[in-house]
Coordinates of N, CA, C and O in Angstrom, one line a residue:
M1 N 25.6 29.5 8.1 CA 24.6 28.9 9.1 C 23.1 28.9 8.4 O 22.2 28.1 8.8
G2 N 22.5 30.0 7.5 CA 21.5 29.9 6.8 C 21.2 29.0 6.0 O 19.8 28.8 5.7
R3 N 22.0 28.0 5.6 CA 22.1 27.1 4.7 C 21.3 25.9 5.0 O 21.9 25.5 6.0
R4 N 20.1 25.4 4.4 CA 19.4 24.2 5.0 C 20.6 23.1 4.1 O 20.9 23.3 3.0
S5 N 20.5 22.1 5.2 CA 21.3 20.8 4.4 C 20.5 20.3 3.3 O 19.3 20.2 3.4
R6 N 21.2 19.6 2.3 CA 20.3 19.1 1.1 C 20.0 17.6 1.6 O 20.7 17.0 2.0
Q7 N 19.0 17.3 0.8 CA 18.2 16.3 1.5 C 18.7 15.1 0.5 O 18.8 15.4 -0.7
F8 N 19.3 14.1 1.0 CA 19.8 13.2 0.3 C 18.6 12.3 -0.6 O 17.7 12.1 -0.3
R9 N 19.1 12.2 -2.1 CA 18.0 11.5 -2.9 C 19.2 10.4 -3.6 O 20.3 11.1 -4.2
P10 N 18.8 9.2 -3.9 CA 19.5 8.4 -4.5 C 19.6 8.6 -5.8 O 18.6 8.8 -6.5
R11 N 21.0 8.4 -6.2 CA 20.9 8.6 -8.0 C 20.5 7.7 -8.6 O 19.8 7.9 -9.9
E12 N 20.7 6.3 -8.0 CA 19.6 5.0 -8.7 C 19.8 3.9 -7.7 O 20.2 4.0 -7.1
V13 N 18.4 3.7 -7.9 CA 18.0 2.7 -6.9 C 17.6 1.3 -7.3 O 17.2 1.3 -8.9
G14 N 18.1 0.2 -6.8 CA 17.8 -1.1 -7.4 C 16.4 -1.7 -6.9 O 15.9 -1.1 -5.9
V15 N 15.6 -2.2 -7.9 CA 14.1 -2.8 -7.6 C 13.8 -3.9 -8.0 O 14.4 -4.3 -9.0
K16 N 13.3 -4.4 -6.8 CA 13.1 -6.1 -6.9 C 11.9 -6.1 -5.9 O 11.8 -6.1 -4.9
L17 N 10.6 -6.1 -6.7 CA 9.3 -6.1 -6.0 C 8.6 -7.7 -6.8 O 9.0 -8.1 -7.6
K18 N 7.9 -8.4 -5.5 CA 7.2 -9.5 -6.3 C 5.8 -8.8 -5.9 O 5.4 -8.9 -4.5
L19 N 4.8 -8.8 -6.8 CA 3.7 -8.4 -6.6 C 2.7 -9.7 -7.0 O 2.9 -10.4 -7.9
P20 N 1.4 -9.5 -6.6 CA 0.4 -10.4 -6.7 C 0.2 -10.6 -7.9 O 0.0 -9.5 -8.4
F21 N -0.4 -11.4 -8.8 CA -0.7 -11.5 -10.0 C 0.0 -11.0 -11.1 O -0.3 -11.4 -12.4
V22 N 1.5 -11.0 -10.8 CA 2.4 -10.4 -11.9 C 3.8 -11.2 -11.5 O 4.1 -11.5 -12.8
G23 N 4.0 -11.4 -10.1 CA 5.2 -11.7 -10.4 C 6.3 -10.5 -10.0 O 5.9 -9.3 -9.1
E24 N 7.7 -11.0 -10.5 CA 8.7 -10.1 -10.1 C 8.8 -8.9 -11.1 O 8.8 -9.1 -12.2
I25 N 9.0 -7.6 -10.1 CA 9.6 -6.9 -11.2 C 10.9 -6.4 -11.0 O 11.2 -6.1 -9.7
S26 N 12.0 -6.1 -11.6 CA 13.1 -5.9 -11.4 C 13.6 -4.9 -12.1 O 13.3 -4.9 -13.4
G27 N 14.7 -4.2 -11.7 CA 15.7 -3.4 -12.7 C 16.2 -2.2 -11.6 O 16.0 -2.3 -10.8
S28 N 16.5 -1.1 -12.4 CA 16.9 0.1 -11.5 C 16.1 1.1 -11.9 O 15.6 1.4 -13.1
W29 N 16.2 2.2 -11.0 CA 15.1 3.4 -11.1 C 16.3 4.7 -10.9 O 16.8 4.8 -9.7
T30 N 16.2 5.6 -12.0 CA 17.1 6.9 -11.5 C 16.0 7.9 -11.3 O 15.6 8.6 -12.1
P31 N 15.3 8.0 -10.3 CA 14.4 8.9 -9.9 C 14.9 10.4 -10.2 O 15.9 10.9 -9.7
Q32 N 14.0 11.1 -10.5 CA 14.2 12.6 -10.7 C 13.6 13.0 -9.6 O 12.7 12.6 -8.8
Q33 N 14.0 14.4 -9.4 CA 13.4 15.3 -8.2 C 12.1 15.2 -7.9 O 11.5 14.9 -6.7
A34 N 11.1 15.2 -9.0 CA 9.6 15.5 -8.7 C 9.1 13.6 -8.4 O 8.4 13.8 -7.4
E35 N 9.9 13.0 -8.9 CA 9.8 11.1 -8.6 C 9.7 11.6 -7.0 O 9.3 10.3 -6.4
A36 N 11.0 11.7 -6.7 CA 11.1 11.6 -5.2 C 10.3 12.6 -4.3 O 9.9 12.0 -3.1
K37 N 10.0 13.3 -4.9 CA 8.7 14.0 -3.8 C 7.3 13.2 -4.2 O 6.8 13.1 -3.1
A38 N 7.0 13.0 -5.1 CA 5.8 12.1 -5.2 C 6.1 10.6 -4.7 O 5.0 10.1 -3.8
A39 N 7.2 10.2 -4.6 CA 7.5 8.8 -3.8 C 7.2 9.1 -2.1 O 6.7 8.2 -1.6
W40 N 7.6 10.1 -1.8 CA 7.2 10.6 -0.4 C 5.9 10.5 0.1 O 5.3 10.2 0.8
E41 N 5.2 11.4 -1.0 CA 3.5 11.5 -0.8 C 3.2 10.3 -0.8 O 2.1 10.0 0.1
L42 N 3.4 9.4 -1.6 CA 2.4 8.1 -1.8 C 3.1 7.3 -0.8 O 2.1 6.6 -0.1
Y43 N 4.4 7.4 -0.5 CA 4.9 6.7 0.8 C 4.0 6.9 2.0 O 3.6 6.1 2.9
A44 N 3.7 8.2 2.0 CA 3.2 8.5 3.6 C 1.7 8.1 3.8 O 1.4 7.3 4.8
E45 N 1.1 8.2 2.4 CA -0.3 7.3 2.5 C 0.1 5.8 2.6 O -1.1 5.5 3.4
L46 N 0.6 5.2 2.4 CA 0.7 3.6 2.2 C 1.1 3.6 3.9 O 0.7 2.3 4.8
A47 N 2.2 4.5 4.3 CA 2.7 3.9 5.9 C 1.7 4.1 6.6 O 1.7 3.7 7.8
T48 N 0.7 5.0 6.6 CA -0.3 5.5 7.4 C -1.6 4.7 7.5 O -2.7 5.1 8.0
R49 N -1.8 3.7 6.5 CA -3.1 2.9 6.4 C -2.9 1.5 6.7 O -1.7 1.1 6.7
I50 N -3.9 0.8 6.7 CA -3.9 -0.5 6.8 C -3.7 -1.2 6.0 O -3.0 -2.7 6.1
S51 N -3.3 -0.7 4.8 CA -2.7 -1.2 3.7 C -1.5 -2.3 3.9 O -0.8 -3.0 3.2
V52 N -0.4 -1.6 4.7 CA 0.9 -2.0 5.1 C 1.1 -2.5 6.6 O 2.1 -2.7 6.8
V53 N -0.3 -2.6 7.2 CA -0.3 -3.0 8.7 C -0.9 -4.6 8.5 O -2.0 -4.3 7.9
K54 N -0.3 -5.2 9.3 CA -0.9 -6.5 9.3 C -2.6 -6.6 9.8 O -2.4 -6.0 11.1
L55 N -3.4 -7.1 9.0 CA -4.8 -6.9 9.7 C -5.1 -8.3 10.4 O -5.1 -9.6 10.0
R56 N -4.6 -8.3 11.7 CA -5.0 -9.6 12.6 C -6.6 -10.0 12.6 O -7.1 -9.5 12.6
R57 N -6.3 -11.4 12.7 CA -7.8 -12.0 13.0 C -8.8 -11.4 13.8 O -9.9 -11.2 13.3
D58 N -8.4 -10.8 15.1 CA -9.0 -10.2 16.1 C -9.3 -8.8 15.7 O -9.6 -8.1 17.1
E59 N -8.7 -8.0 15.3 CA -8.7 -6.7 14.6 C -9.4 -6.4 13.0 O -8.8 -7.1 12.4
G60 N -10.3 -5.6 13.7 CA -10.8 -4.9 12.2 C -11.9 -5.8 11.3 O -11.8 -6.9 11.6
L61 N -11.9 -5.0 10.4 CA -12.8 -5.8 9.4 C -12.1 -5.9 8.1 O -11.4 -5.1 7.6
A62 N -12.4 -7.1 7.1 CA -11.7 -6.8 6.4 C -12.6 -6.1 5.0 O -11.5 -5.4 4.3
R63 N -13.6 -5.6 5.4 CA -14.1 -4.6 4.6 C -13.3 -3.2 5.0 O -13.1 -2.4 4.0
E64 N -13.0 -2.9 6.2 CA -12.2 -1.7 6.6 C -11.1 -1.7 5.6 O -10.6 -0.4 4.9
A65 N -10.4 -2.7 5.5 CA -9.1 -3.0 4.7 C -9.2 -2.8 3.5 O -8.7 -2.0 2.5
L66 N -10.4 -3.5 2.5 CA -10.6 -3.3 1.0 C -11.3 -1.6 1.1 O -10.3 -1.1 -0.2
S67 N -11.8 -1.0 1.8 CA -12.1 0.1 1.8 C -10.8 1.1 1.7 O -10.8 1.9 1.3
S68 N -9.8 0.9 2.5 CA -8.7 1.7 2.8 C -7.8 1.4 1.4 O -7.3 2.6 0.6
L69 N -7.6 0.3 0.8 CA -7.2 0.3 -0.5 C -7.7 0.6 -1.6 O -7.1 1.1 -2.1
Y70 N -8.9 0.7 -1.7 CA -9.8 1.6 -2.6 C -9.3 3.0 -2.5 O -9.2 3.6 -3.5
T71 N -9.0 3.9 -1.6 CA -8.8 5.1 -1.2 C -7.3 5.4 -2.0 O -7.2 6.5 -2.4
L72 N -6.4 4.2 -2.1 CA -5.6 4.6 -2.6 C -5.4 5.0 -4.2 O -4.7 5.8 -4.7
F73 N -6.7 4.6 -4.7 CA -6.9 4.9 -6.3 C -6.9 6.4 -6.2 O -6.1 7.2 -7.3
G74 N -7.7 7.4 -5.7 CA -7.9 8.6 -5.3 C -6.7 9.5 -5.2 O -6.1 10.4 -5.8
T75 N -6.2 8.8 -4.1 CA -4.4 9.4 -3.3 C -3.8 9.4 -4.7 O -3.1 10.4 -5.0
T76 N -3.7 8.5 -5.5 CA -2.7 8.0 -6.4 C -2.8 8.8 -7.5 O -2.0 9.9 -8.2
R77 N -4.0 8.9 -7.8 CA -4.5 9.9 -9.1 C -4.1 11.4 -8.8 O -3.7 12.1 -9.3
E78 N -4.7 11.8 -7.5 CA -4.1 13.2 -7.1 C -2.6 13.4 -7.0 O -2.5 14.8 -7.6
I79 N -1.8 12.6 -6.9 CA -0.4 12.6 -6.7 C 0.0 12.6 -8.3 O 0.8 13.6 -8.7
L80 N -0.6 11.8 -9.0 CA 0.3 12.2 -10.5 C -0.3 13.0 -11.4 O 0.3 14.1 -11.9
R81 N -1.7 13.6 -11.1 CA -2.0 15.1 -11.5 C -0.8 16.2 -11.0 O -0.7 16.9 -12.0
K82 N -0.7 16.2 -9.7 CA 0.1 17.2 -9.0 C 1.6 17.3 -9.8 O 1.9 18.1 -9.9
Y83 N 2.2 16.1 -10.1 CA 3.5 16.2 -10.6 C 3.5 16.0 -12.3 O 4.4 16.0 -12.8
G84 N 2.6 15.5 -12.6 CA 2.2 15.5 -14.1 C 3.2 14.6 -14.9 O 3.8 13.7 -14.2
P85 N 3.5 15.0 -16.0 CA 4.6 13.8 -16.8 C 6.0 14.1 -16.2 O 6.7 12.9 -16.7
E86 N 6.3 14.8 -15.3 CA 7.9 14.7 -14.5 C 8.0 13.1 -14.0 O 8.8 13.1 -13.5
V87 N 6.7 12.7 -13.8 CA 6.9 11.4 -12.5 C 7.0 9.9 -13.7 O 6.9 8.9 -13.4
S88 N 6.8 10.4 -14.9 CA 7.1 9.4 -16.1 C 7.7 10.0 -17.2 O 7.0 10.5 -18.2
P89 N 8.7 10.5 -17.3 CA 9.3 11.2 -18.2 C 9.4 10.7 -19.6 O 9.5 9.4 -19.7
R90 N 9.3 11.4 -20.8 CA 9.5 11.0 -22.2 C 11.1 10.3 -22.1 O 11.9 11.2 -21.6
G91 N 10.8 9.3 -22.9 CA 12.3 8.7 -23.2 C 12.5 7.4 -22.3 O 13.4 6.9 -22.1
S92 N 11.4 7.3 -21.1 CA 11.9 6.1 -20.4 C 11.0 5.0 -20.3 O 10.3 4.2 -19.3
A93 N 10.8 4.7 -21.8 CA 9.6 3.6 -22.1 C 10.1 2.1 -21.2 O 9.5 1.8 -20.8
D94 N 11.6 2.0 -21.4 CA 11.8 0.7 -20.7 C 12.7 0.8 -19.2 O 13.0 -0.2 -18.7
A95 N 12.2 1.9 -18.7 CA 12.7 2.4 -17.4 C 11.4 2.4 -16.2 O 10.5 2.4 -16.7
I96 N 12.1 2.4 -15.0 CA 11.1 2.3 -14.1 C 10.9 3.5 -13.5 O 11.8 4.2 -13.6
T97 N 9.8 3.9 -13.7 CA 9.6 5.6 -13.0 C 8.3 5.4 -12.0 O 7.7 4.1 -12.0
F98 N 8.1 6.7 -11.2 CA 7.2 6.5 -10.2 C 5.8 6.4 -11.0 O 4.8 5.7 -10.4
G99 N 5.8 7.0 -12.1 CA 4.1 6.7 -12.8 C 4.2 5.3 -13.0 O 2.8 4.7 -12.9
K100 N 5.0 4.6 -13.4 CA 4.5 3.2 -14.0 C 4.7 2.3 -12.6 O 3.7 1.5 -13.0
L101 N 5.5 2.7 -11.5 CA 5.3 1.6 -10.4 C 4.1 1.9 -9.9 O 3.4 1.3 -9.5
A102 N 3.3 3.1 -9.4 CA 2.2 3.6 -9.0 C 0.8 2.9 -9.5 O -0.1 2.2 -9.0
L103 N 1.1 3.0 -11.3 CA -0.3 2.4 -11.8 C 0.0 0.8 -11.7 O -1.0 0.3 -11.5
T104 N 1.3 0.4 -11.8 CA 1.3 -1.1 -11.8 C 0.9 -1.7 -10.3 O 0.2 -2.8 -10.1
M105 N 1.3 -0.7 -9.3 CA 1.0 -1.2 -7.7 C -0.8 -1.3 -7.6 O -1.4 -2.3 -7.5
L106 N -1.6 0.0 -8.5 CA -3.0 -0.2 -8.3 C -3.5 -1.3 -9.3 O -4.4 -2.0 -9.1
N107 N -3.2 -1.3 -10.7 CA -3.9 -1.9 -11.5 C -3.6 -3.4 -11.3 O -4.3 -4.3 -11.9
V108 N -2.6 -3.6 -11.1 CA -2.4 -5.3 -10.9 C -2.1 -5.9 -9.7 O -2.3 -7.0 -9.6
A109 N -1.9 -4.9 -8.3 CA -1.9 -5.6 -7.4 C -3.0 -5.6 -6.2 O -3.9 -6.4 -6.1
V110 N -3.5 -3.9 -6.6 CA -4.8 -4.0 -5.8 C -6.2 -3.9 -6.6 O -7.2 -4.7 -6.1
R111 N -6.3 -3.3 -7.7 CA -7.2 -3.9 -8.3 C -7.7 -5.2 -8.7 O -9.4 -5.3 -8.2
P112 N -7.5 -6.1 -8.8 CA -7.9 -7.6 -8.9 C -8.4 -7.9 -7.7 O -9.4 -8.5 -7.2
L113 N -7.6 -7.5 -6.5 CA -8.1 -7.7 -5.2 C -9.6 -7.3 -5.0 O -10.4 -8.0 -4.7
L114 N -9.9 -6.1 -5.6 CA -11.0 -5.5 -4.9 C -12.0 -5.8 -5.9 O -13.2 -6.3 -5.7
A115 N -11.6 -6.1 -7.6 CA -12.5 -6.5 -8.2 C -13.0 -7.6 -8.1 O -14.2 -8.1 -8.3
R116 N -12.4 -8.7 -7.3 CA -12.5 -10.0 -7.0 C -13.6 -9.8 -6.0 O -14.9 -10.9 -5.5
W117 N -13.3 -9.0 -4.9 CA -13.8 -9.2 -3.1 C -14.6 -8.0 -2.7 O -15.6 -8.4 -2.1
H118 N -14.8 -7.5 -3.3 CA -15.9 -6.1 -2.8 C -17.2 -6.6 -3.2 O -17.9 -6.5 -2.5
P119 N -17.7 -6.7 -4.3 CA -19.1 -7.6 -4.6 C -19.1 -9.0 -4.0 O -20.5 -8.9 -3.3
R120 N -18.4 -9.7 -3.7 CA -18.7 -10.8 -2.9 C -18.9 -10.6 -1.7 O -19.5 -11.0 -1.0
L121 N -18.1 -9.9 -1.0 CA -18.3 -9.1 0.6 C -19.3 -8.6 0.8 O -20.2 -8.8 1.5
G122 N -19.6 -7.7 -0.3 CA -21.3 -7.2 -0.3 C -22.3 -7.9 -0.1 O -23.4 -7.6 0.4
A123 N -22.0 -8.9 -1.1 CA -23.1 -9.5 -1.1 C -23.6 -10.5 0.2 O -24.5 -10.5 0.7
W124 N -22.4 -10.9 0.9 CA -22.3 -11.5 2.0 C -22.9 -10.6 3.0 O -23.6 -10.9 4.3
E125 N -22.1 -9.1 3.3 CA -23.1 -8.2 4.1 C -24.4 -8.1 4.2 O -25.1 -7.8 5.1
A126 N -24.8 -7.9 3.0 CA -26.6 -7.9 2.8 C -27.0 -9.0 3.5 O -28.5 -8.6 3.6
T127 N -26.4 -10.0 4.0 CA -27.4 -11.2 4.4 C -27.4 -10.7 5.9 O -28.1 -12.1 6.9
R128 N -26.8 -9.7 6.5 CA -26.6 -9.8 8.1 C -28.0 -9.3 8.6 O -28.5 -8.8 7.9
A129 N -28.2 -10.4 9.5 CA -29.4 -10.2 10.3 C -29.4 -9.0 11.2 O -28.3 -8.6 11.9
N130 N -30.6 -8.3 11.5 CA -30.5 -7.2 12.6 C -29.9 -8.0 14.0 O -30.3 -9.1 14.3
G131 N -29.2 -7.4 14.8 CA -28.7 -7.7 16.0 C -27.2 -8.0 15.6 O -26.6 -8.5 16.9
V132 N -27.1 -8.7 14.7 CA -25.6 -9.4 14.6 C -24.5 -7.7 14.3 O -24.6 -7.6 13.2
A133 N -23.6 -8.1 15.2 CA -22.3 -7.4 14.9 C -21.8 -7.4 13.4 O -21.5 -8.5 13.1
P134 N -21.5 -6.7 12.7 CA -20.6 -6.6 11.4 C -19.4 -7.8 11.6 O -19.2 -8.3 10.9
V135 N -18.7 -7.4 12.8 CA -17.4 -8.1 12.8 C -18.0 -9.5 12.9 O -17.1 -10.7 12.6
D136 N -18.5 -10.0 13.9 CA -19.2 -11.4 14.0 C -19.8 -12.2 13.0 O -19.5 -12.9 12.1
H137 N -20.4 -11.1 11.9 CA -21.1 -11.8 10.7 C -20.2 -12.0 9.6 O -20.0 -13.1 9.0
E138 N -19.3 -11.1 9.4 CA -18.1 -11.1 8.7 C -17.2 -12.2 9.0 O -16.8 -13.4 8.1
N139 N -17.0 -12.9 10.3 CA -15.9 -13.6 10.5 C -16.9 -15.2 10.3 O -16.2 -16.3 10.1
E140 N -18.4 -15.1 10.1 CA -19.0 -16.3 9.9 C -18.7 -16.6 8.4 O -19.2 -17.6 8.2
W141 N -18.4 -15.8 7.7 CA -18.4 -16.0 6.1 C -17.3 -16.9 5.8 O -16.3 -17.2 6.2
E142 N -17.9 -17.9 4.9 CA -16.8 -19.4 4.3 C -15.7 -18.9 4.0 O -14.8 -19.3 3.9
H143 N -16.1 -17.5 3.3 CA -14.9 -17.3 2.4 C -13.9 -15.9 3.0 O -13.1 -15.9 2.7
V144 N -13.9 -16.1 4.1 CA -13.3 -14.7 5.2 C -12.0 -15.0 5.2 O -11.1 -14.1 5.0
E145 N -11.9 -16.3 5.5 CA -10.1 -16.8 5.3 C -9.3 -16.3 4.1 O -8.2 -16.1 3.8
E146 N -10.1 -16.8 3.1 CA -9.5 -16.7 1.6 C -9.0 -15.3 1.2 O -8.1 -15.0 0.8
L147 N -10.4 -14.6 1.7 CA -10.0 -13.0 1.4 C -8.7 -12.5 2.3 O -8.1 -11.8 1.8
R148 N -8.9 -12.7 3.4 CA -7.9 -12.0 4.4 C -6.6 -12.6 4.1 O -5.6 -12.0 4.3
A149 N -6.2 -14.0 3.4 CA -4.8 -14.4 3.1 C -4.6 -13.7 1.7 O -3.5 -13.0 1.4
E150 N -5.6 -13.2 0.5 CA -5.2 -12.1 -0.4 C -5.2 -11.0 0.1 O -4.0 -10.3 -0.7
I151 N -5.7 -10.3 0.8 CA -5.2 -9.1 1.5 C -4.0 -9.2 2.3 O -3.1 -8.1 2.1
E152 N -3.5 -10.0 2.8 CA -2.0 -10.2 3.1 C -0.8 -10.5 2.0 O -0.1 -9.6 2.2
S153 N -1.4 -10.7 0.9 CA -0.6 -11.1 -0.3 C -0.1 -9.8 -0.4 O 1.0 -9.2 -0.9
V154 N -1.3 -8.8 -0.9 CA -1.2 -7.3 -1.4 C -0.6 -6.8 -0.3 O 0.3 -6.1 -0.9
R155 N -0.7 -6.8 1.1 CA 0.0 -6.0 2.2 C 1.4 -6.2 1.8 O 2.1 -5.3 2.1
V156 N 1.9 -7.7 2.1 CA 3.5 -7.7 1.7 C 3.8 -6.9 0.5 O 5.0 -6.2 0.6
A157 N 3.0 -7.0 -0.5 CA 3.6 -6.5 -1.7 C 3.9 -5.0 -1.7 O 4.6 -4.1 -2.2
L158 N 2.7 -4.3 -1.0 CA 2.5 -3.0 -0.9 C 3.6 -2.6 0.0 O 4.4 -1.3 0.0
L159 N 3.9 -3.2 1.3 CA 5.1 -2.9 1.8 C 6.4 -2.7 1.2 O 7.1 -1.8 1.3
Q160 N 6.7 -3.9 0.6 CA 8.0 -3.8 -0.6 C 7.7 -2.2 -1.3 O 8.8 -1.8 -1.5
V161 N 6.5 -2.0 -1.6 CA 6.5 -0.7 -2.8 C 6.9 0.5 -1.8 O 7.4 1.6 -2.1
A162 N 6.4 0.4 -0.5 CA 6.5 1.5 0.7 C 8.1 1.5 0.6 O 8.4 2.7 1.1
E163 N 8.5 0.9 0.9 CA 10.1 0.4 1.5 C 10.7 1.2 0.2 O 11.8 2.1 0.5
L164 N 10.7 0.6 -0.9 CA 11.3 1.3 -2.4 C 10.7 3.0 -2.2 O 11.9 3.9 -2.4
L165 N 9.9 3.2 -1.8 CA 9.1 4.7 -1.9 C 10.0 5.3 -0.9 O 10.6 6.8 -1.1
A166 N 10.3 5.1 0.3 CA 11.0 5.4 1.2 C 12.5 5.6 0.6 O 13.0 6.9 1.1
E167 N 13.0 4.7 0.3 CA 14.4 4.8 -0.1 C 14.7 6.1 -1.2 O 15.4 7.0 -1.0
V168 N 13.4 5.8 -2.2 CA 13.7 6.8 -3.6 C 13.5 8.2 -2.9 O 13.9 9.1 -3.4
S169 N 12.6 8.5 -1.9 CA 12.5 9.6 -1.3 C 13.3 10.3 -0.5 O 13.4 11.6 0.1
G170 N 14.3 9.3 0.1 CA 15.7 9.6 1.0 C 14.8 9.9 2.2 O 15.7 10.4 3.4
A171 N 13.8 9.1 2.8 CA 13.4 9.2 4.0 C 13.7 7.9 4.8 O 13.9 6.7 4.1
A172 N 13.8 7.8 6.2 CA 14.2 6.6 6.8 C 12.5 5.9 7.0 O 11.3 6.8 6.7
P173 N 12.6 4.7 7.1 CA 11.4 4.0 7.1 C 10.7 4.5 8.3 O 11.0 5.0 9.6
L174 N 9.5 4.8 7.8 CA 8.2 5.2 9.0 C 7.5 3.7 10.0 O 6.4 3.7 9.8
T175 N 8.4 3.0 10.1 CA 7.8 1.8 10.8 C 7.6 1.9 12.3 O 8.7 2.5 12.8
P176 N 7.0 1.0 13.0 CA 6.9 1.3 14.5 C 8.1 0.8 14.9 O 8.9 -0.3 14.6
D177 N 8.8 1.6 15.8 CA 9.8 1.5 16.5 C 9.7 1.0 17.9 O 8.8 1.2 18.8
S178 N 10.2 -0.2 18.6 CA 10.1 -1.0 19.6 C 10.5 0.2 20.8 O 9.5 0.0 21.9
R179 N 11.1 0.8 20.9 CA 11.6 1.8 21.9 C 10.3 2.9 22.0 O 10.2 3.3 23.2
L180 N 9.8 3.3 21.0 CA 8.5 4.1 21.3 C 7.0 3.3 21.8 O 6.2 4.1 22.5
L181 N 7.2 2.0 21.6 CA 5.9 1.3 21.8 C 5.5 0.9 22.9 O 4.9 0.5 24.1
G182 N 6.9 0.7 23.8 CA 7.1 0.0 25.3 C 6.1 -1.2 25.4 O 6.4 -2.3 24.7
D183 N 5.2 -1.1 26.2 CA 4.7 -2.6 26.7 C 3.9 -2.7 25.3 O 3.1 -4.1 25.7
L184 N 3.0 -1.6 24.7 CA 2.1 -2.4 23.8 C 2.8 -3.3 22.5 O 2.0 -4.0 22.2
G185 N 3.9 -2.4 22.6 CA 4.8 -3.4 21.6 C 4.8 -5.0 21.9 O 4.7 -5.5 21.1
K186 N 5.0 -5.3 23.4 CA 5.3 -6.5 24.0 C 3.7 -7.5 23.7 O 3.6 -8.6 23.4
Q187 N 2.8 -6.3 24.0 CA 1.3 -7.2 24.2 C 0.7 -7.6 23.1 O 0.3 -8.3 22.7
R188 N 1.5 -6.7 22.0 CA 1.0 -7.4 20.3 C 2.1 -8.3 19.6 O 1.8 -8.3 18.6
G189 N 2.9 -8.4 20.5 CA 3.9 -9.5 20.2 C 5.2 -8.8 19.3 O 5.7 -9.7 18.6
G190 N 5.2 -8.0 19.6 CA 6.5 -7.0 19.0 C 7.4 -7.2 20.0 O 7.1 -7.7 21.1
G191 N 8.7 -6.6 19.6 CA 10.0 -6.3 20.3 C 9.8 -6.9 22.0 O 10.3 -6.8 22.9

């Protein structure tokens, strides 16, 4: 009775991701225990951020989305330091590992978006007149739809990564459940 049940951790996981600016990454991943733990930590970060939640036109600012994506760099660095080389084991040069996946996610999907849009949006924000609400000013920008489209593209890719991390960690997806949302889900176009 005092025994804890052993948490399921997949032996091998099929990987098929489409990342913006890269294309498809596919293969198999046989995660080590440290990778499964690191996967849970990064999954919890992704699942609780705007990074995997659709940014609706009438909700929030693109600036908030960019800032949220930027914080993934610090969080991911902390996770990589915490678990060390165990999340990218020696001898795995051709294999998919947590370390490779995390760095690819950041450097190939998130970094190009931020490098392109942070300075451009910052320059536009600097032109906001006193008395104009930030959301109104942002929505007047001629490039806002292009920015939001790229944020959406990265969001879809990060959602794929999050789902993979959930599988590797042995967790059920932490997606909104229509049974818990009730009328709110219906008002927002869900369930």
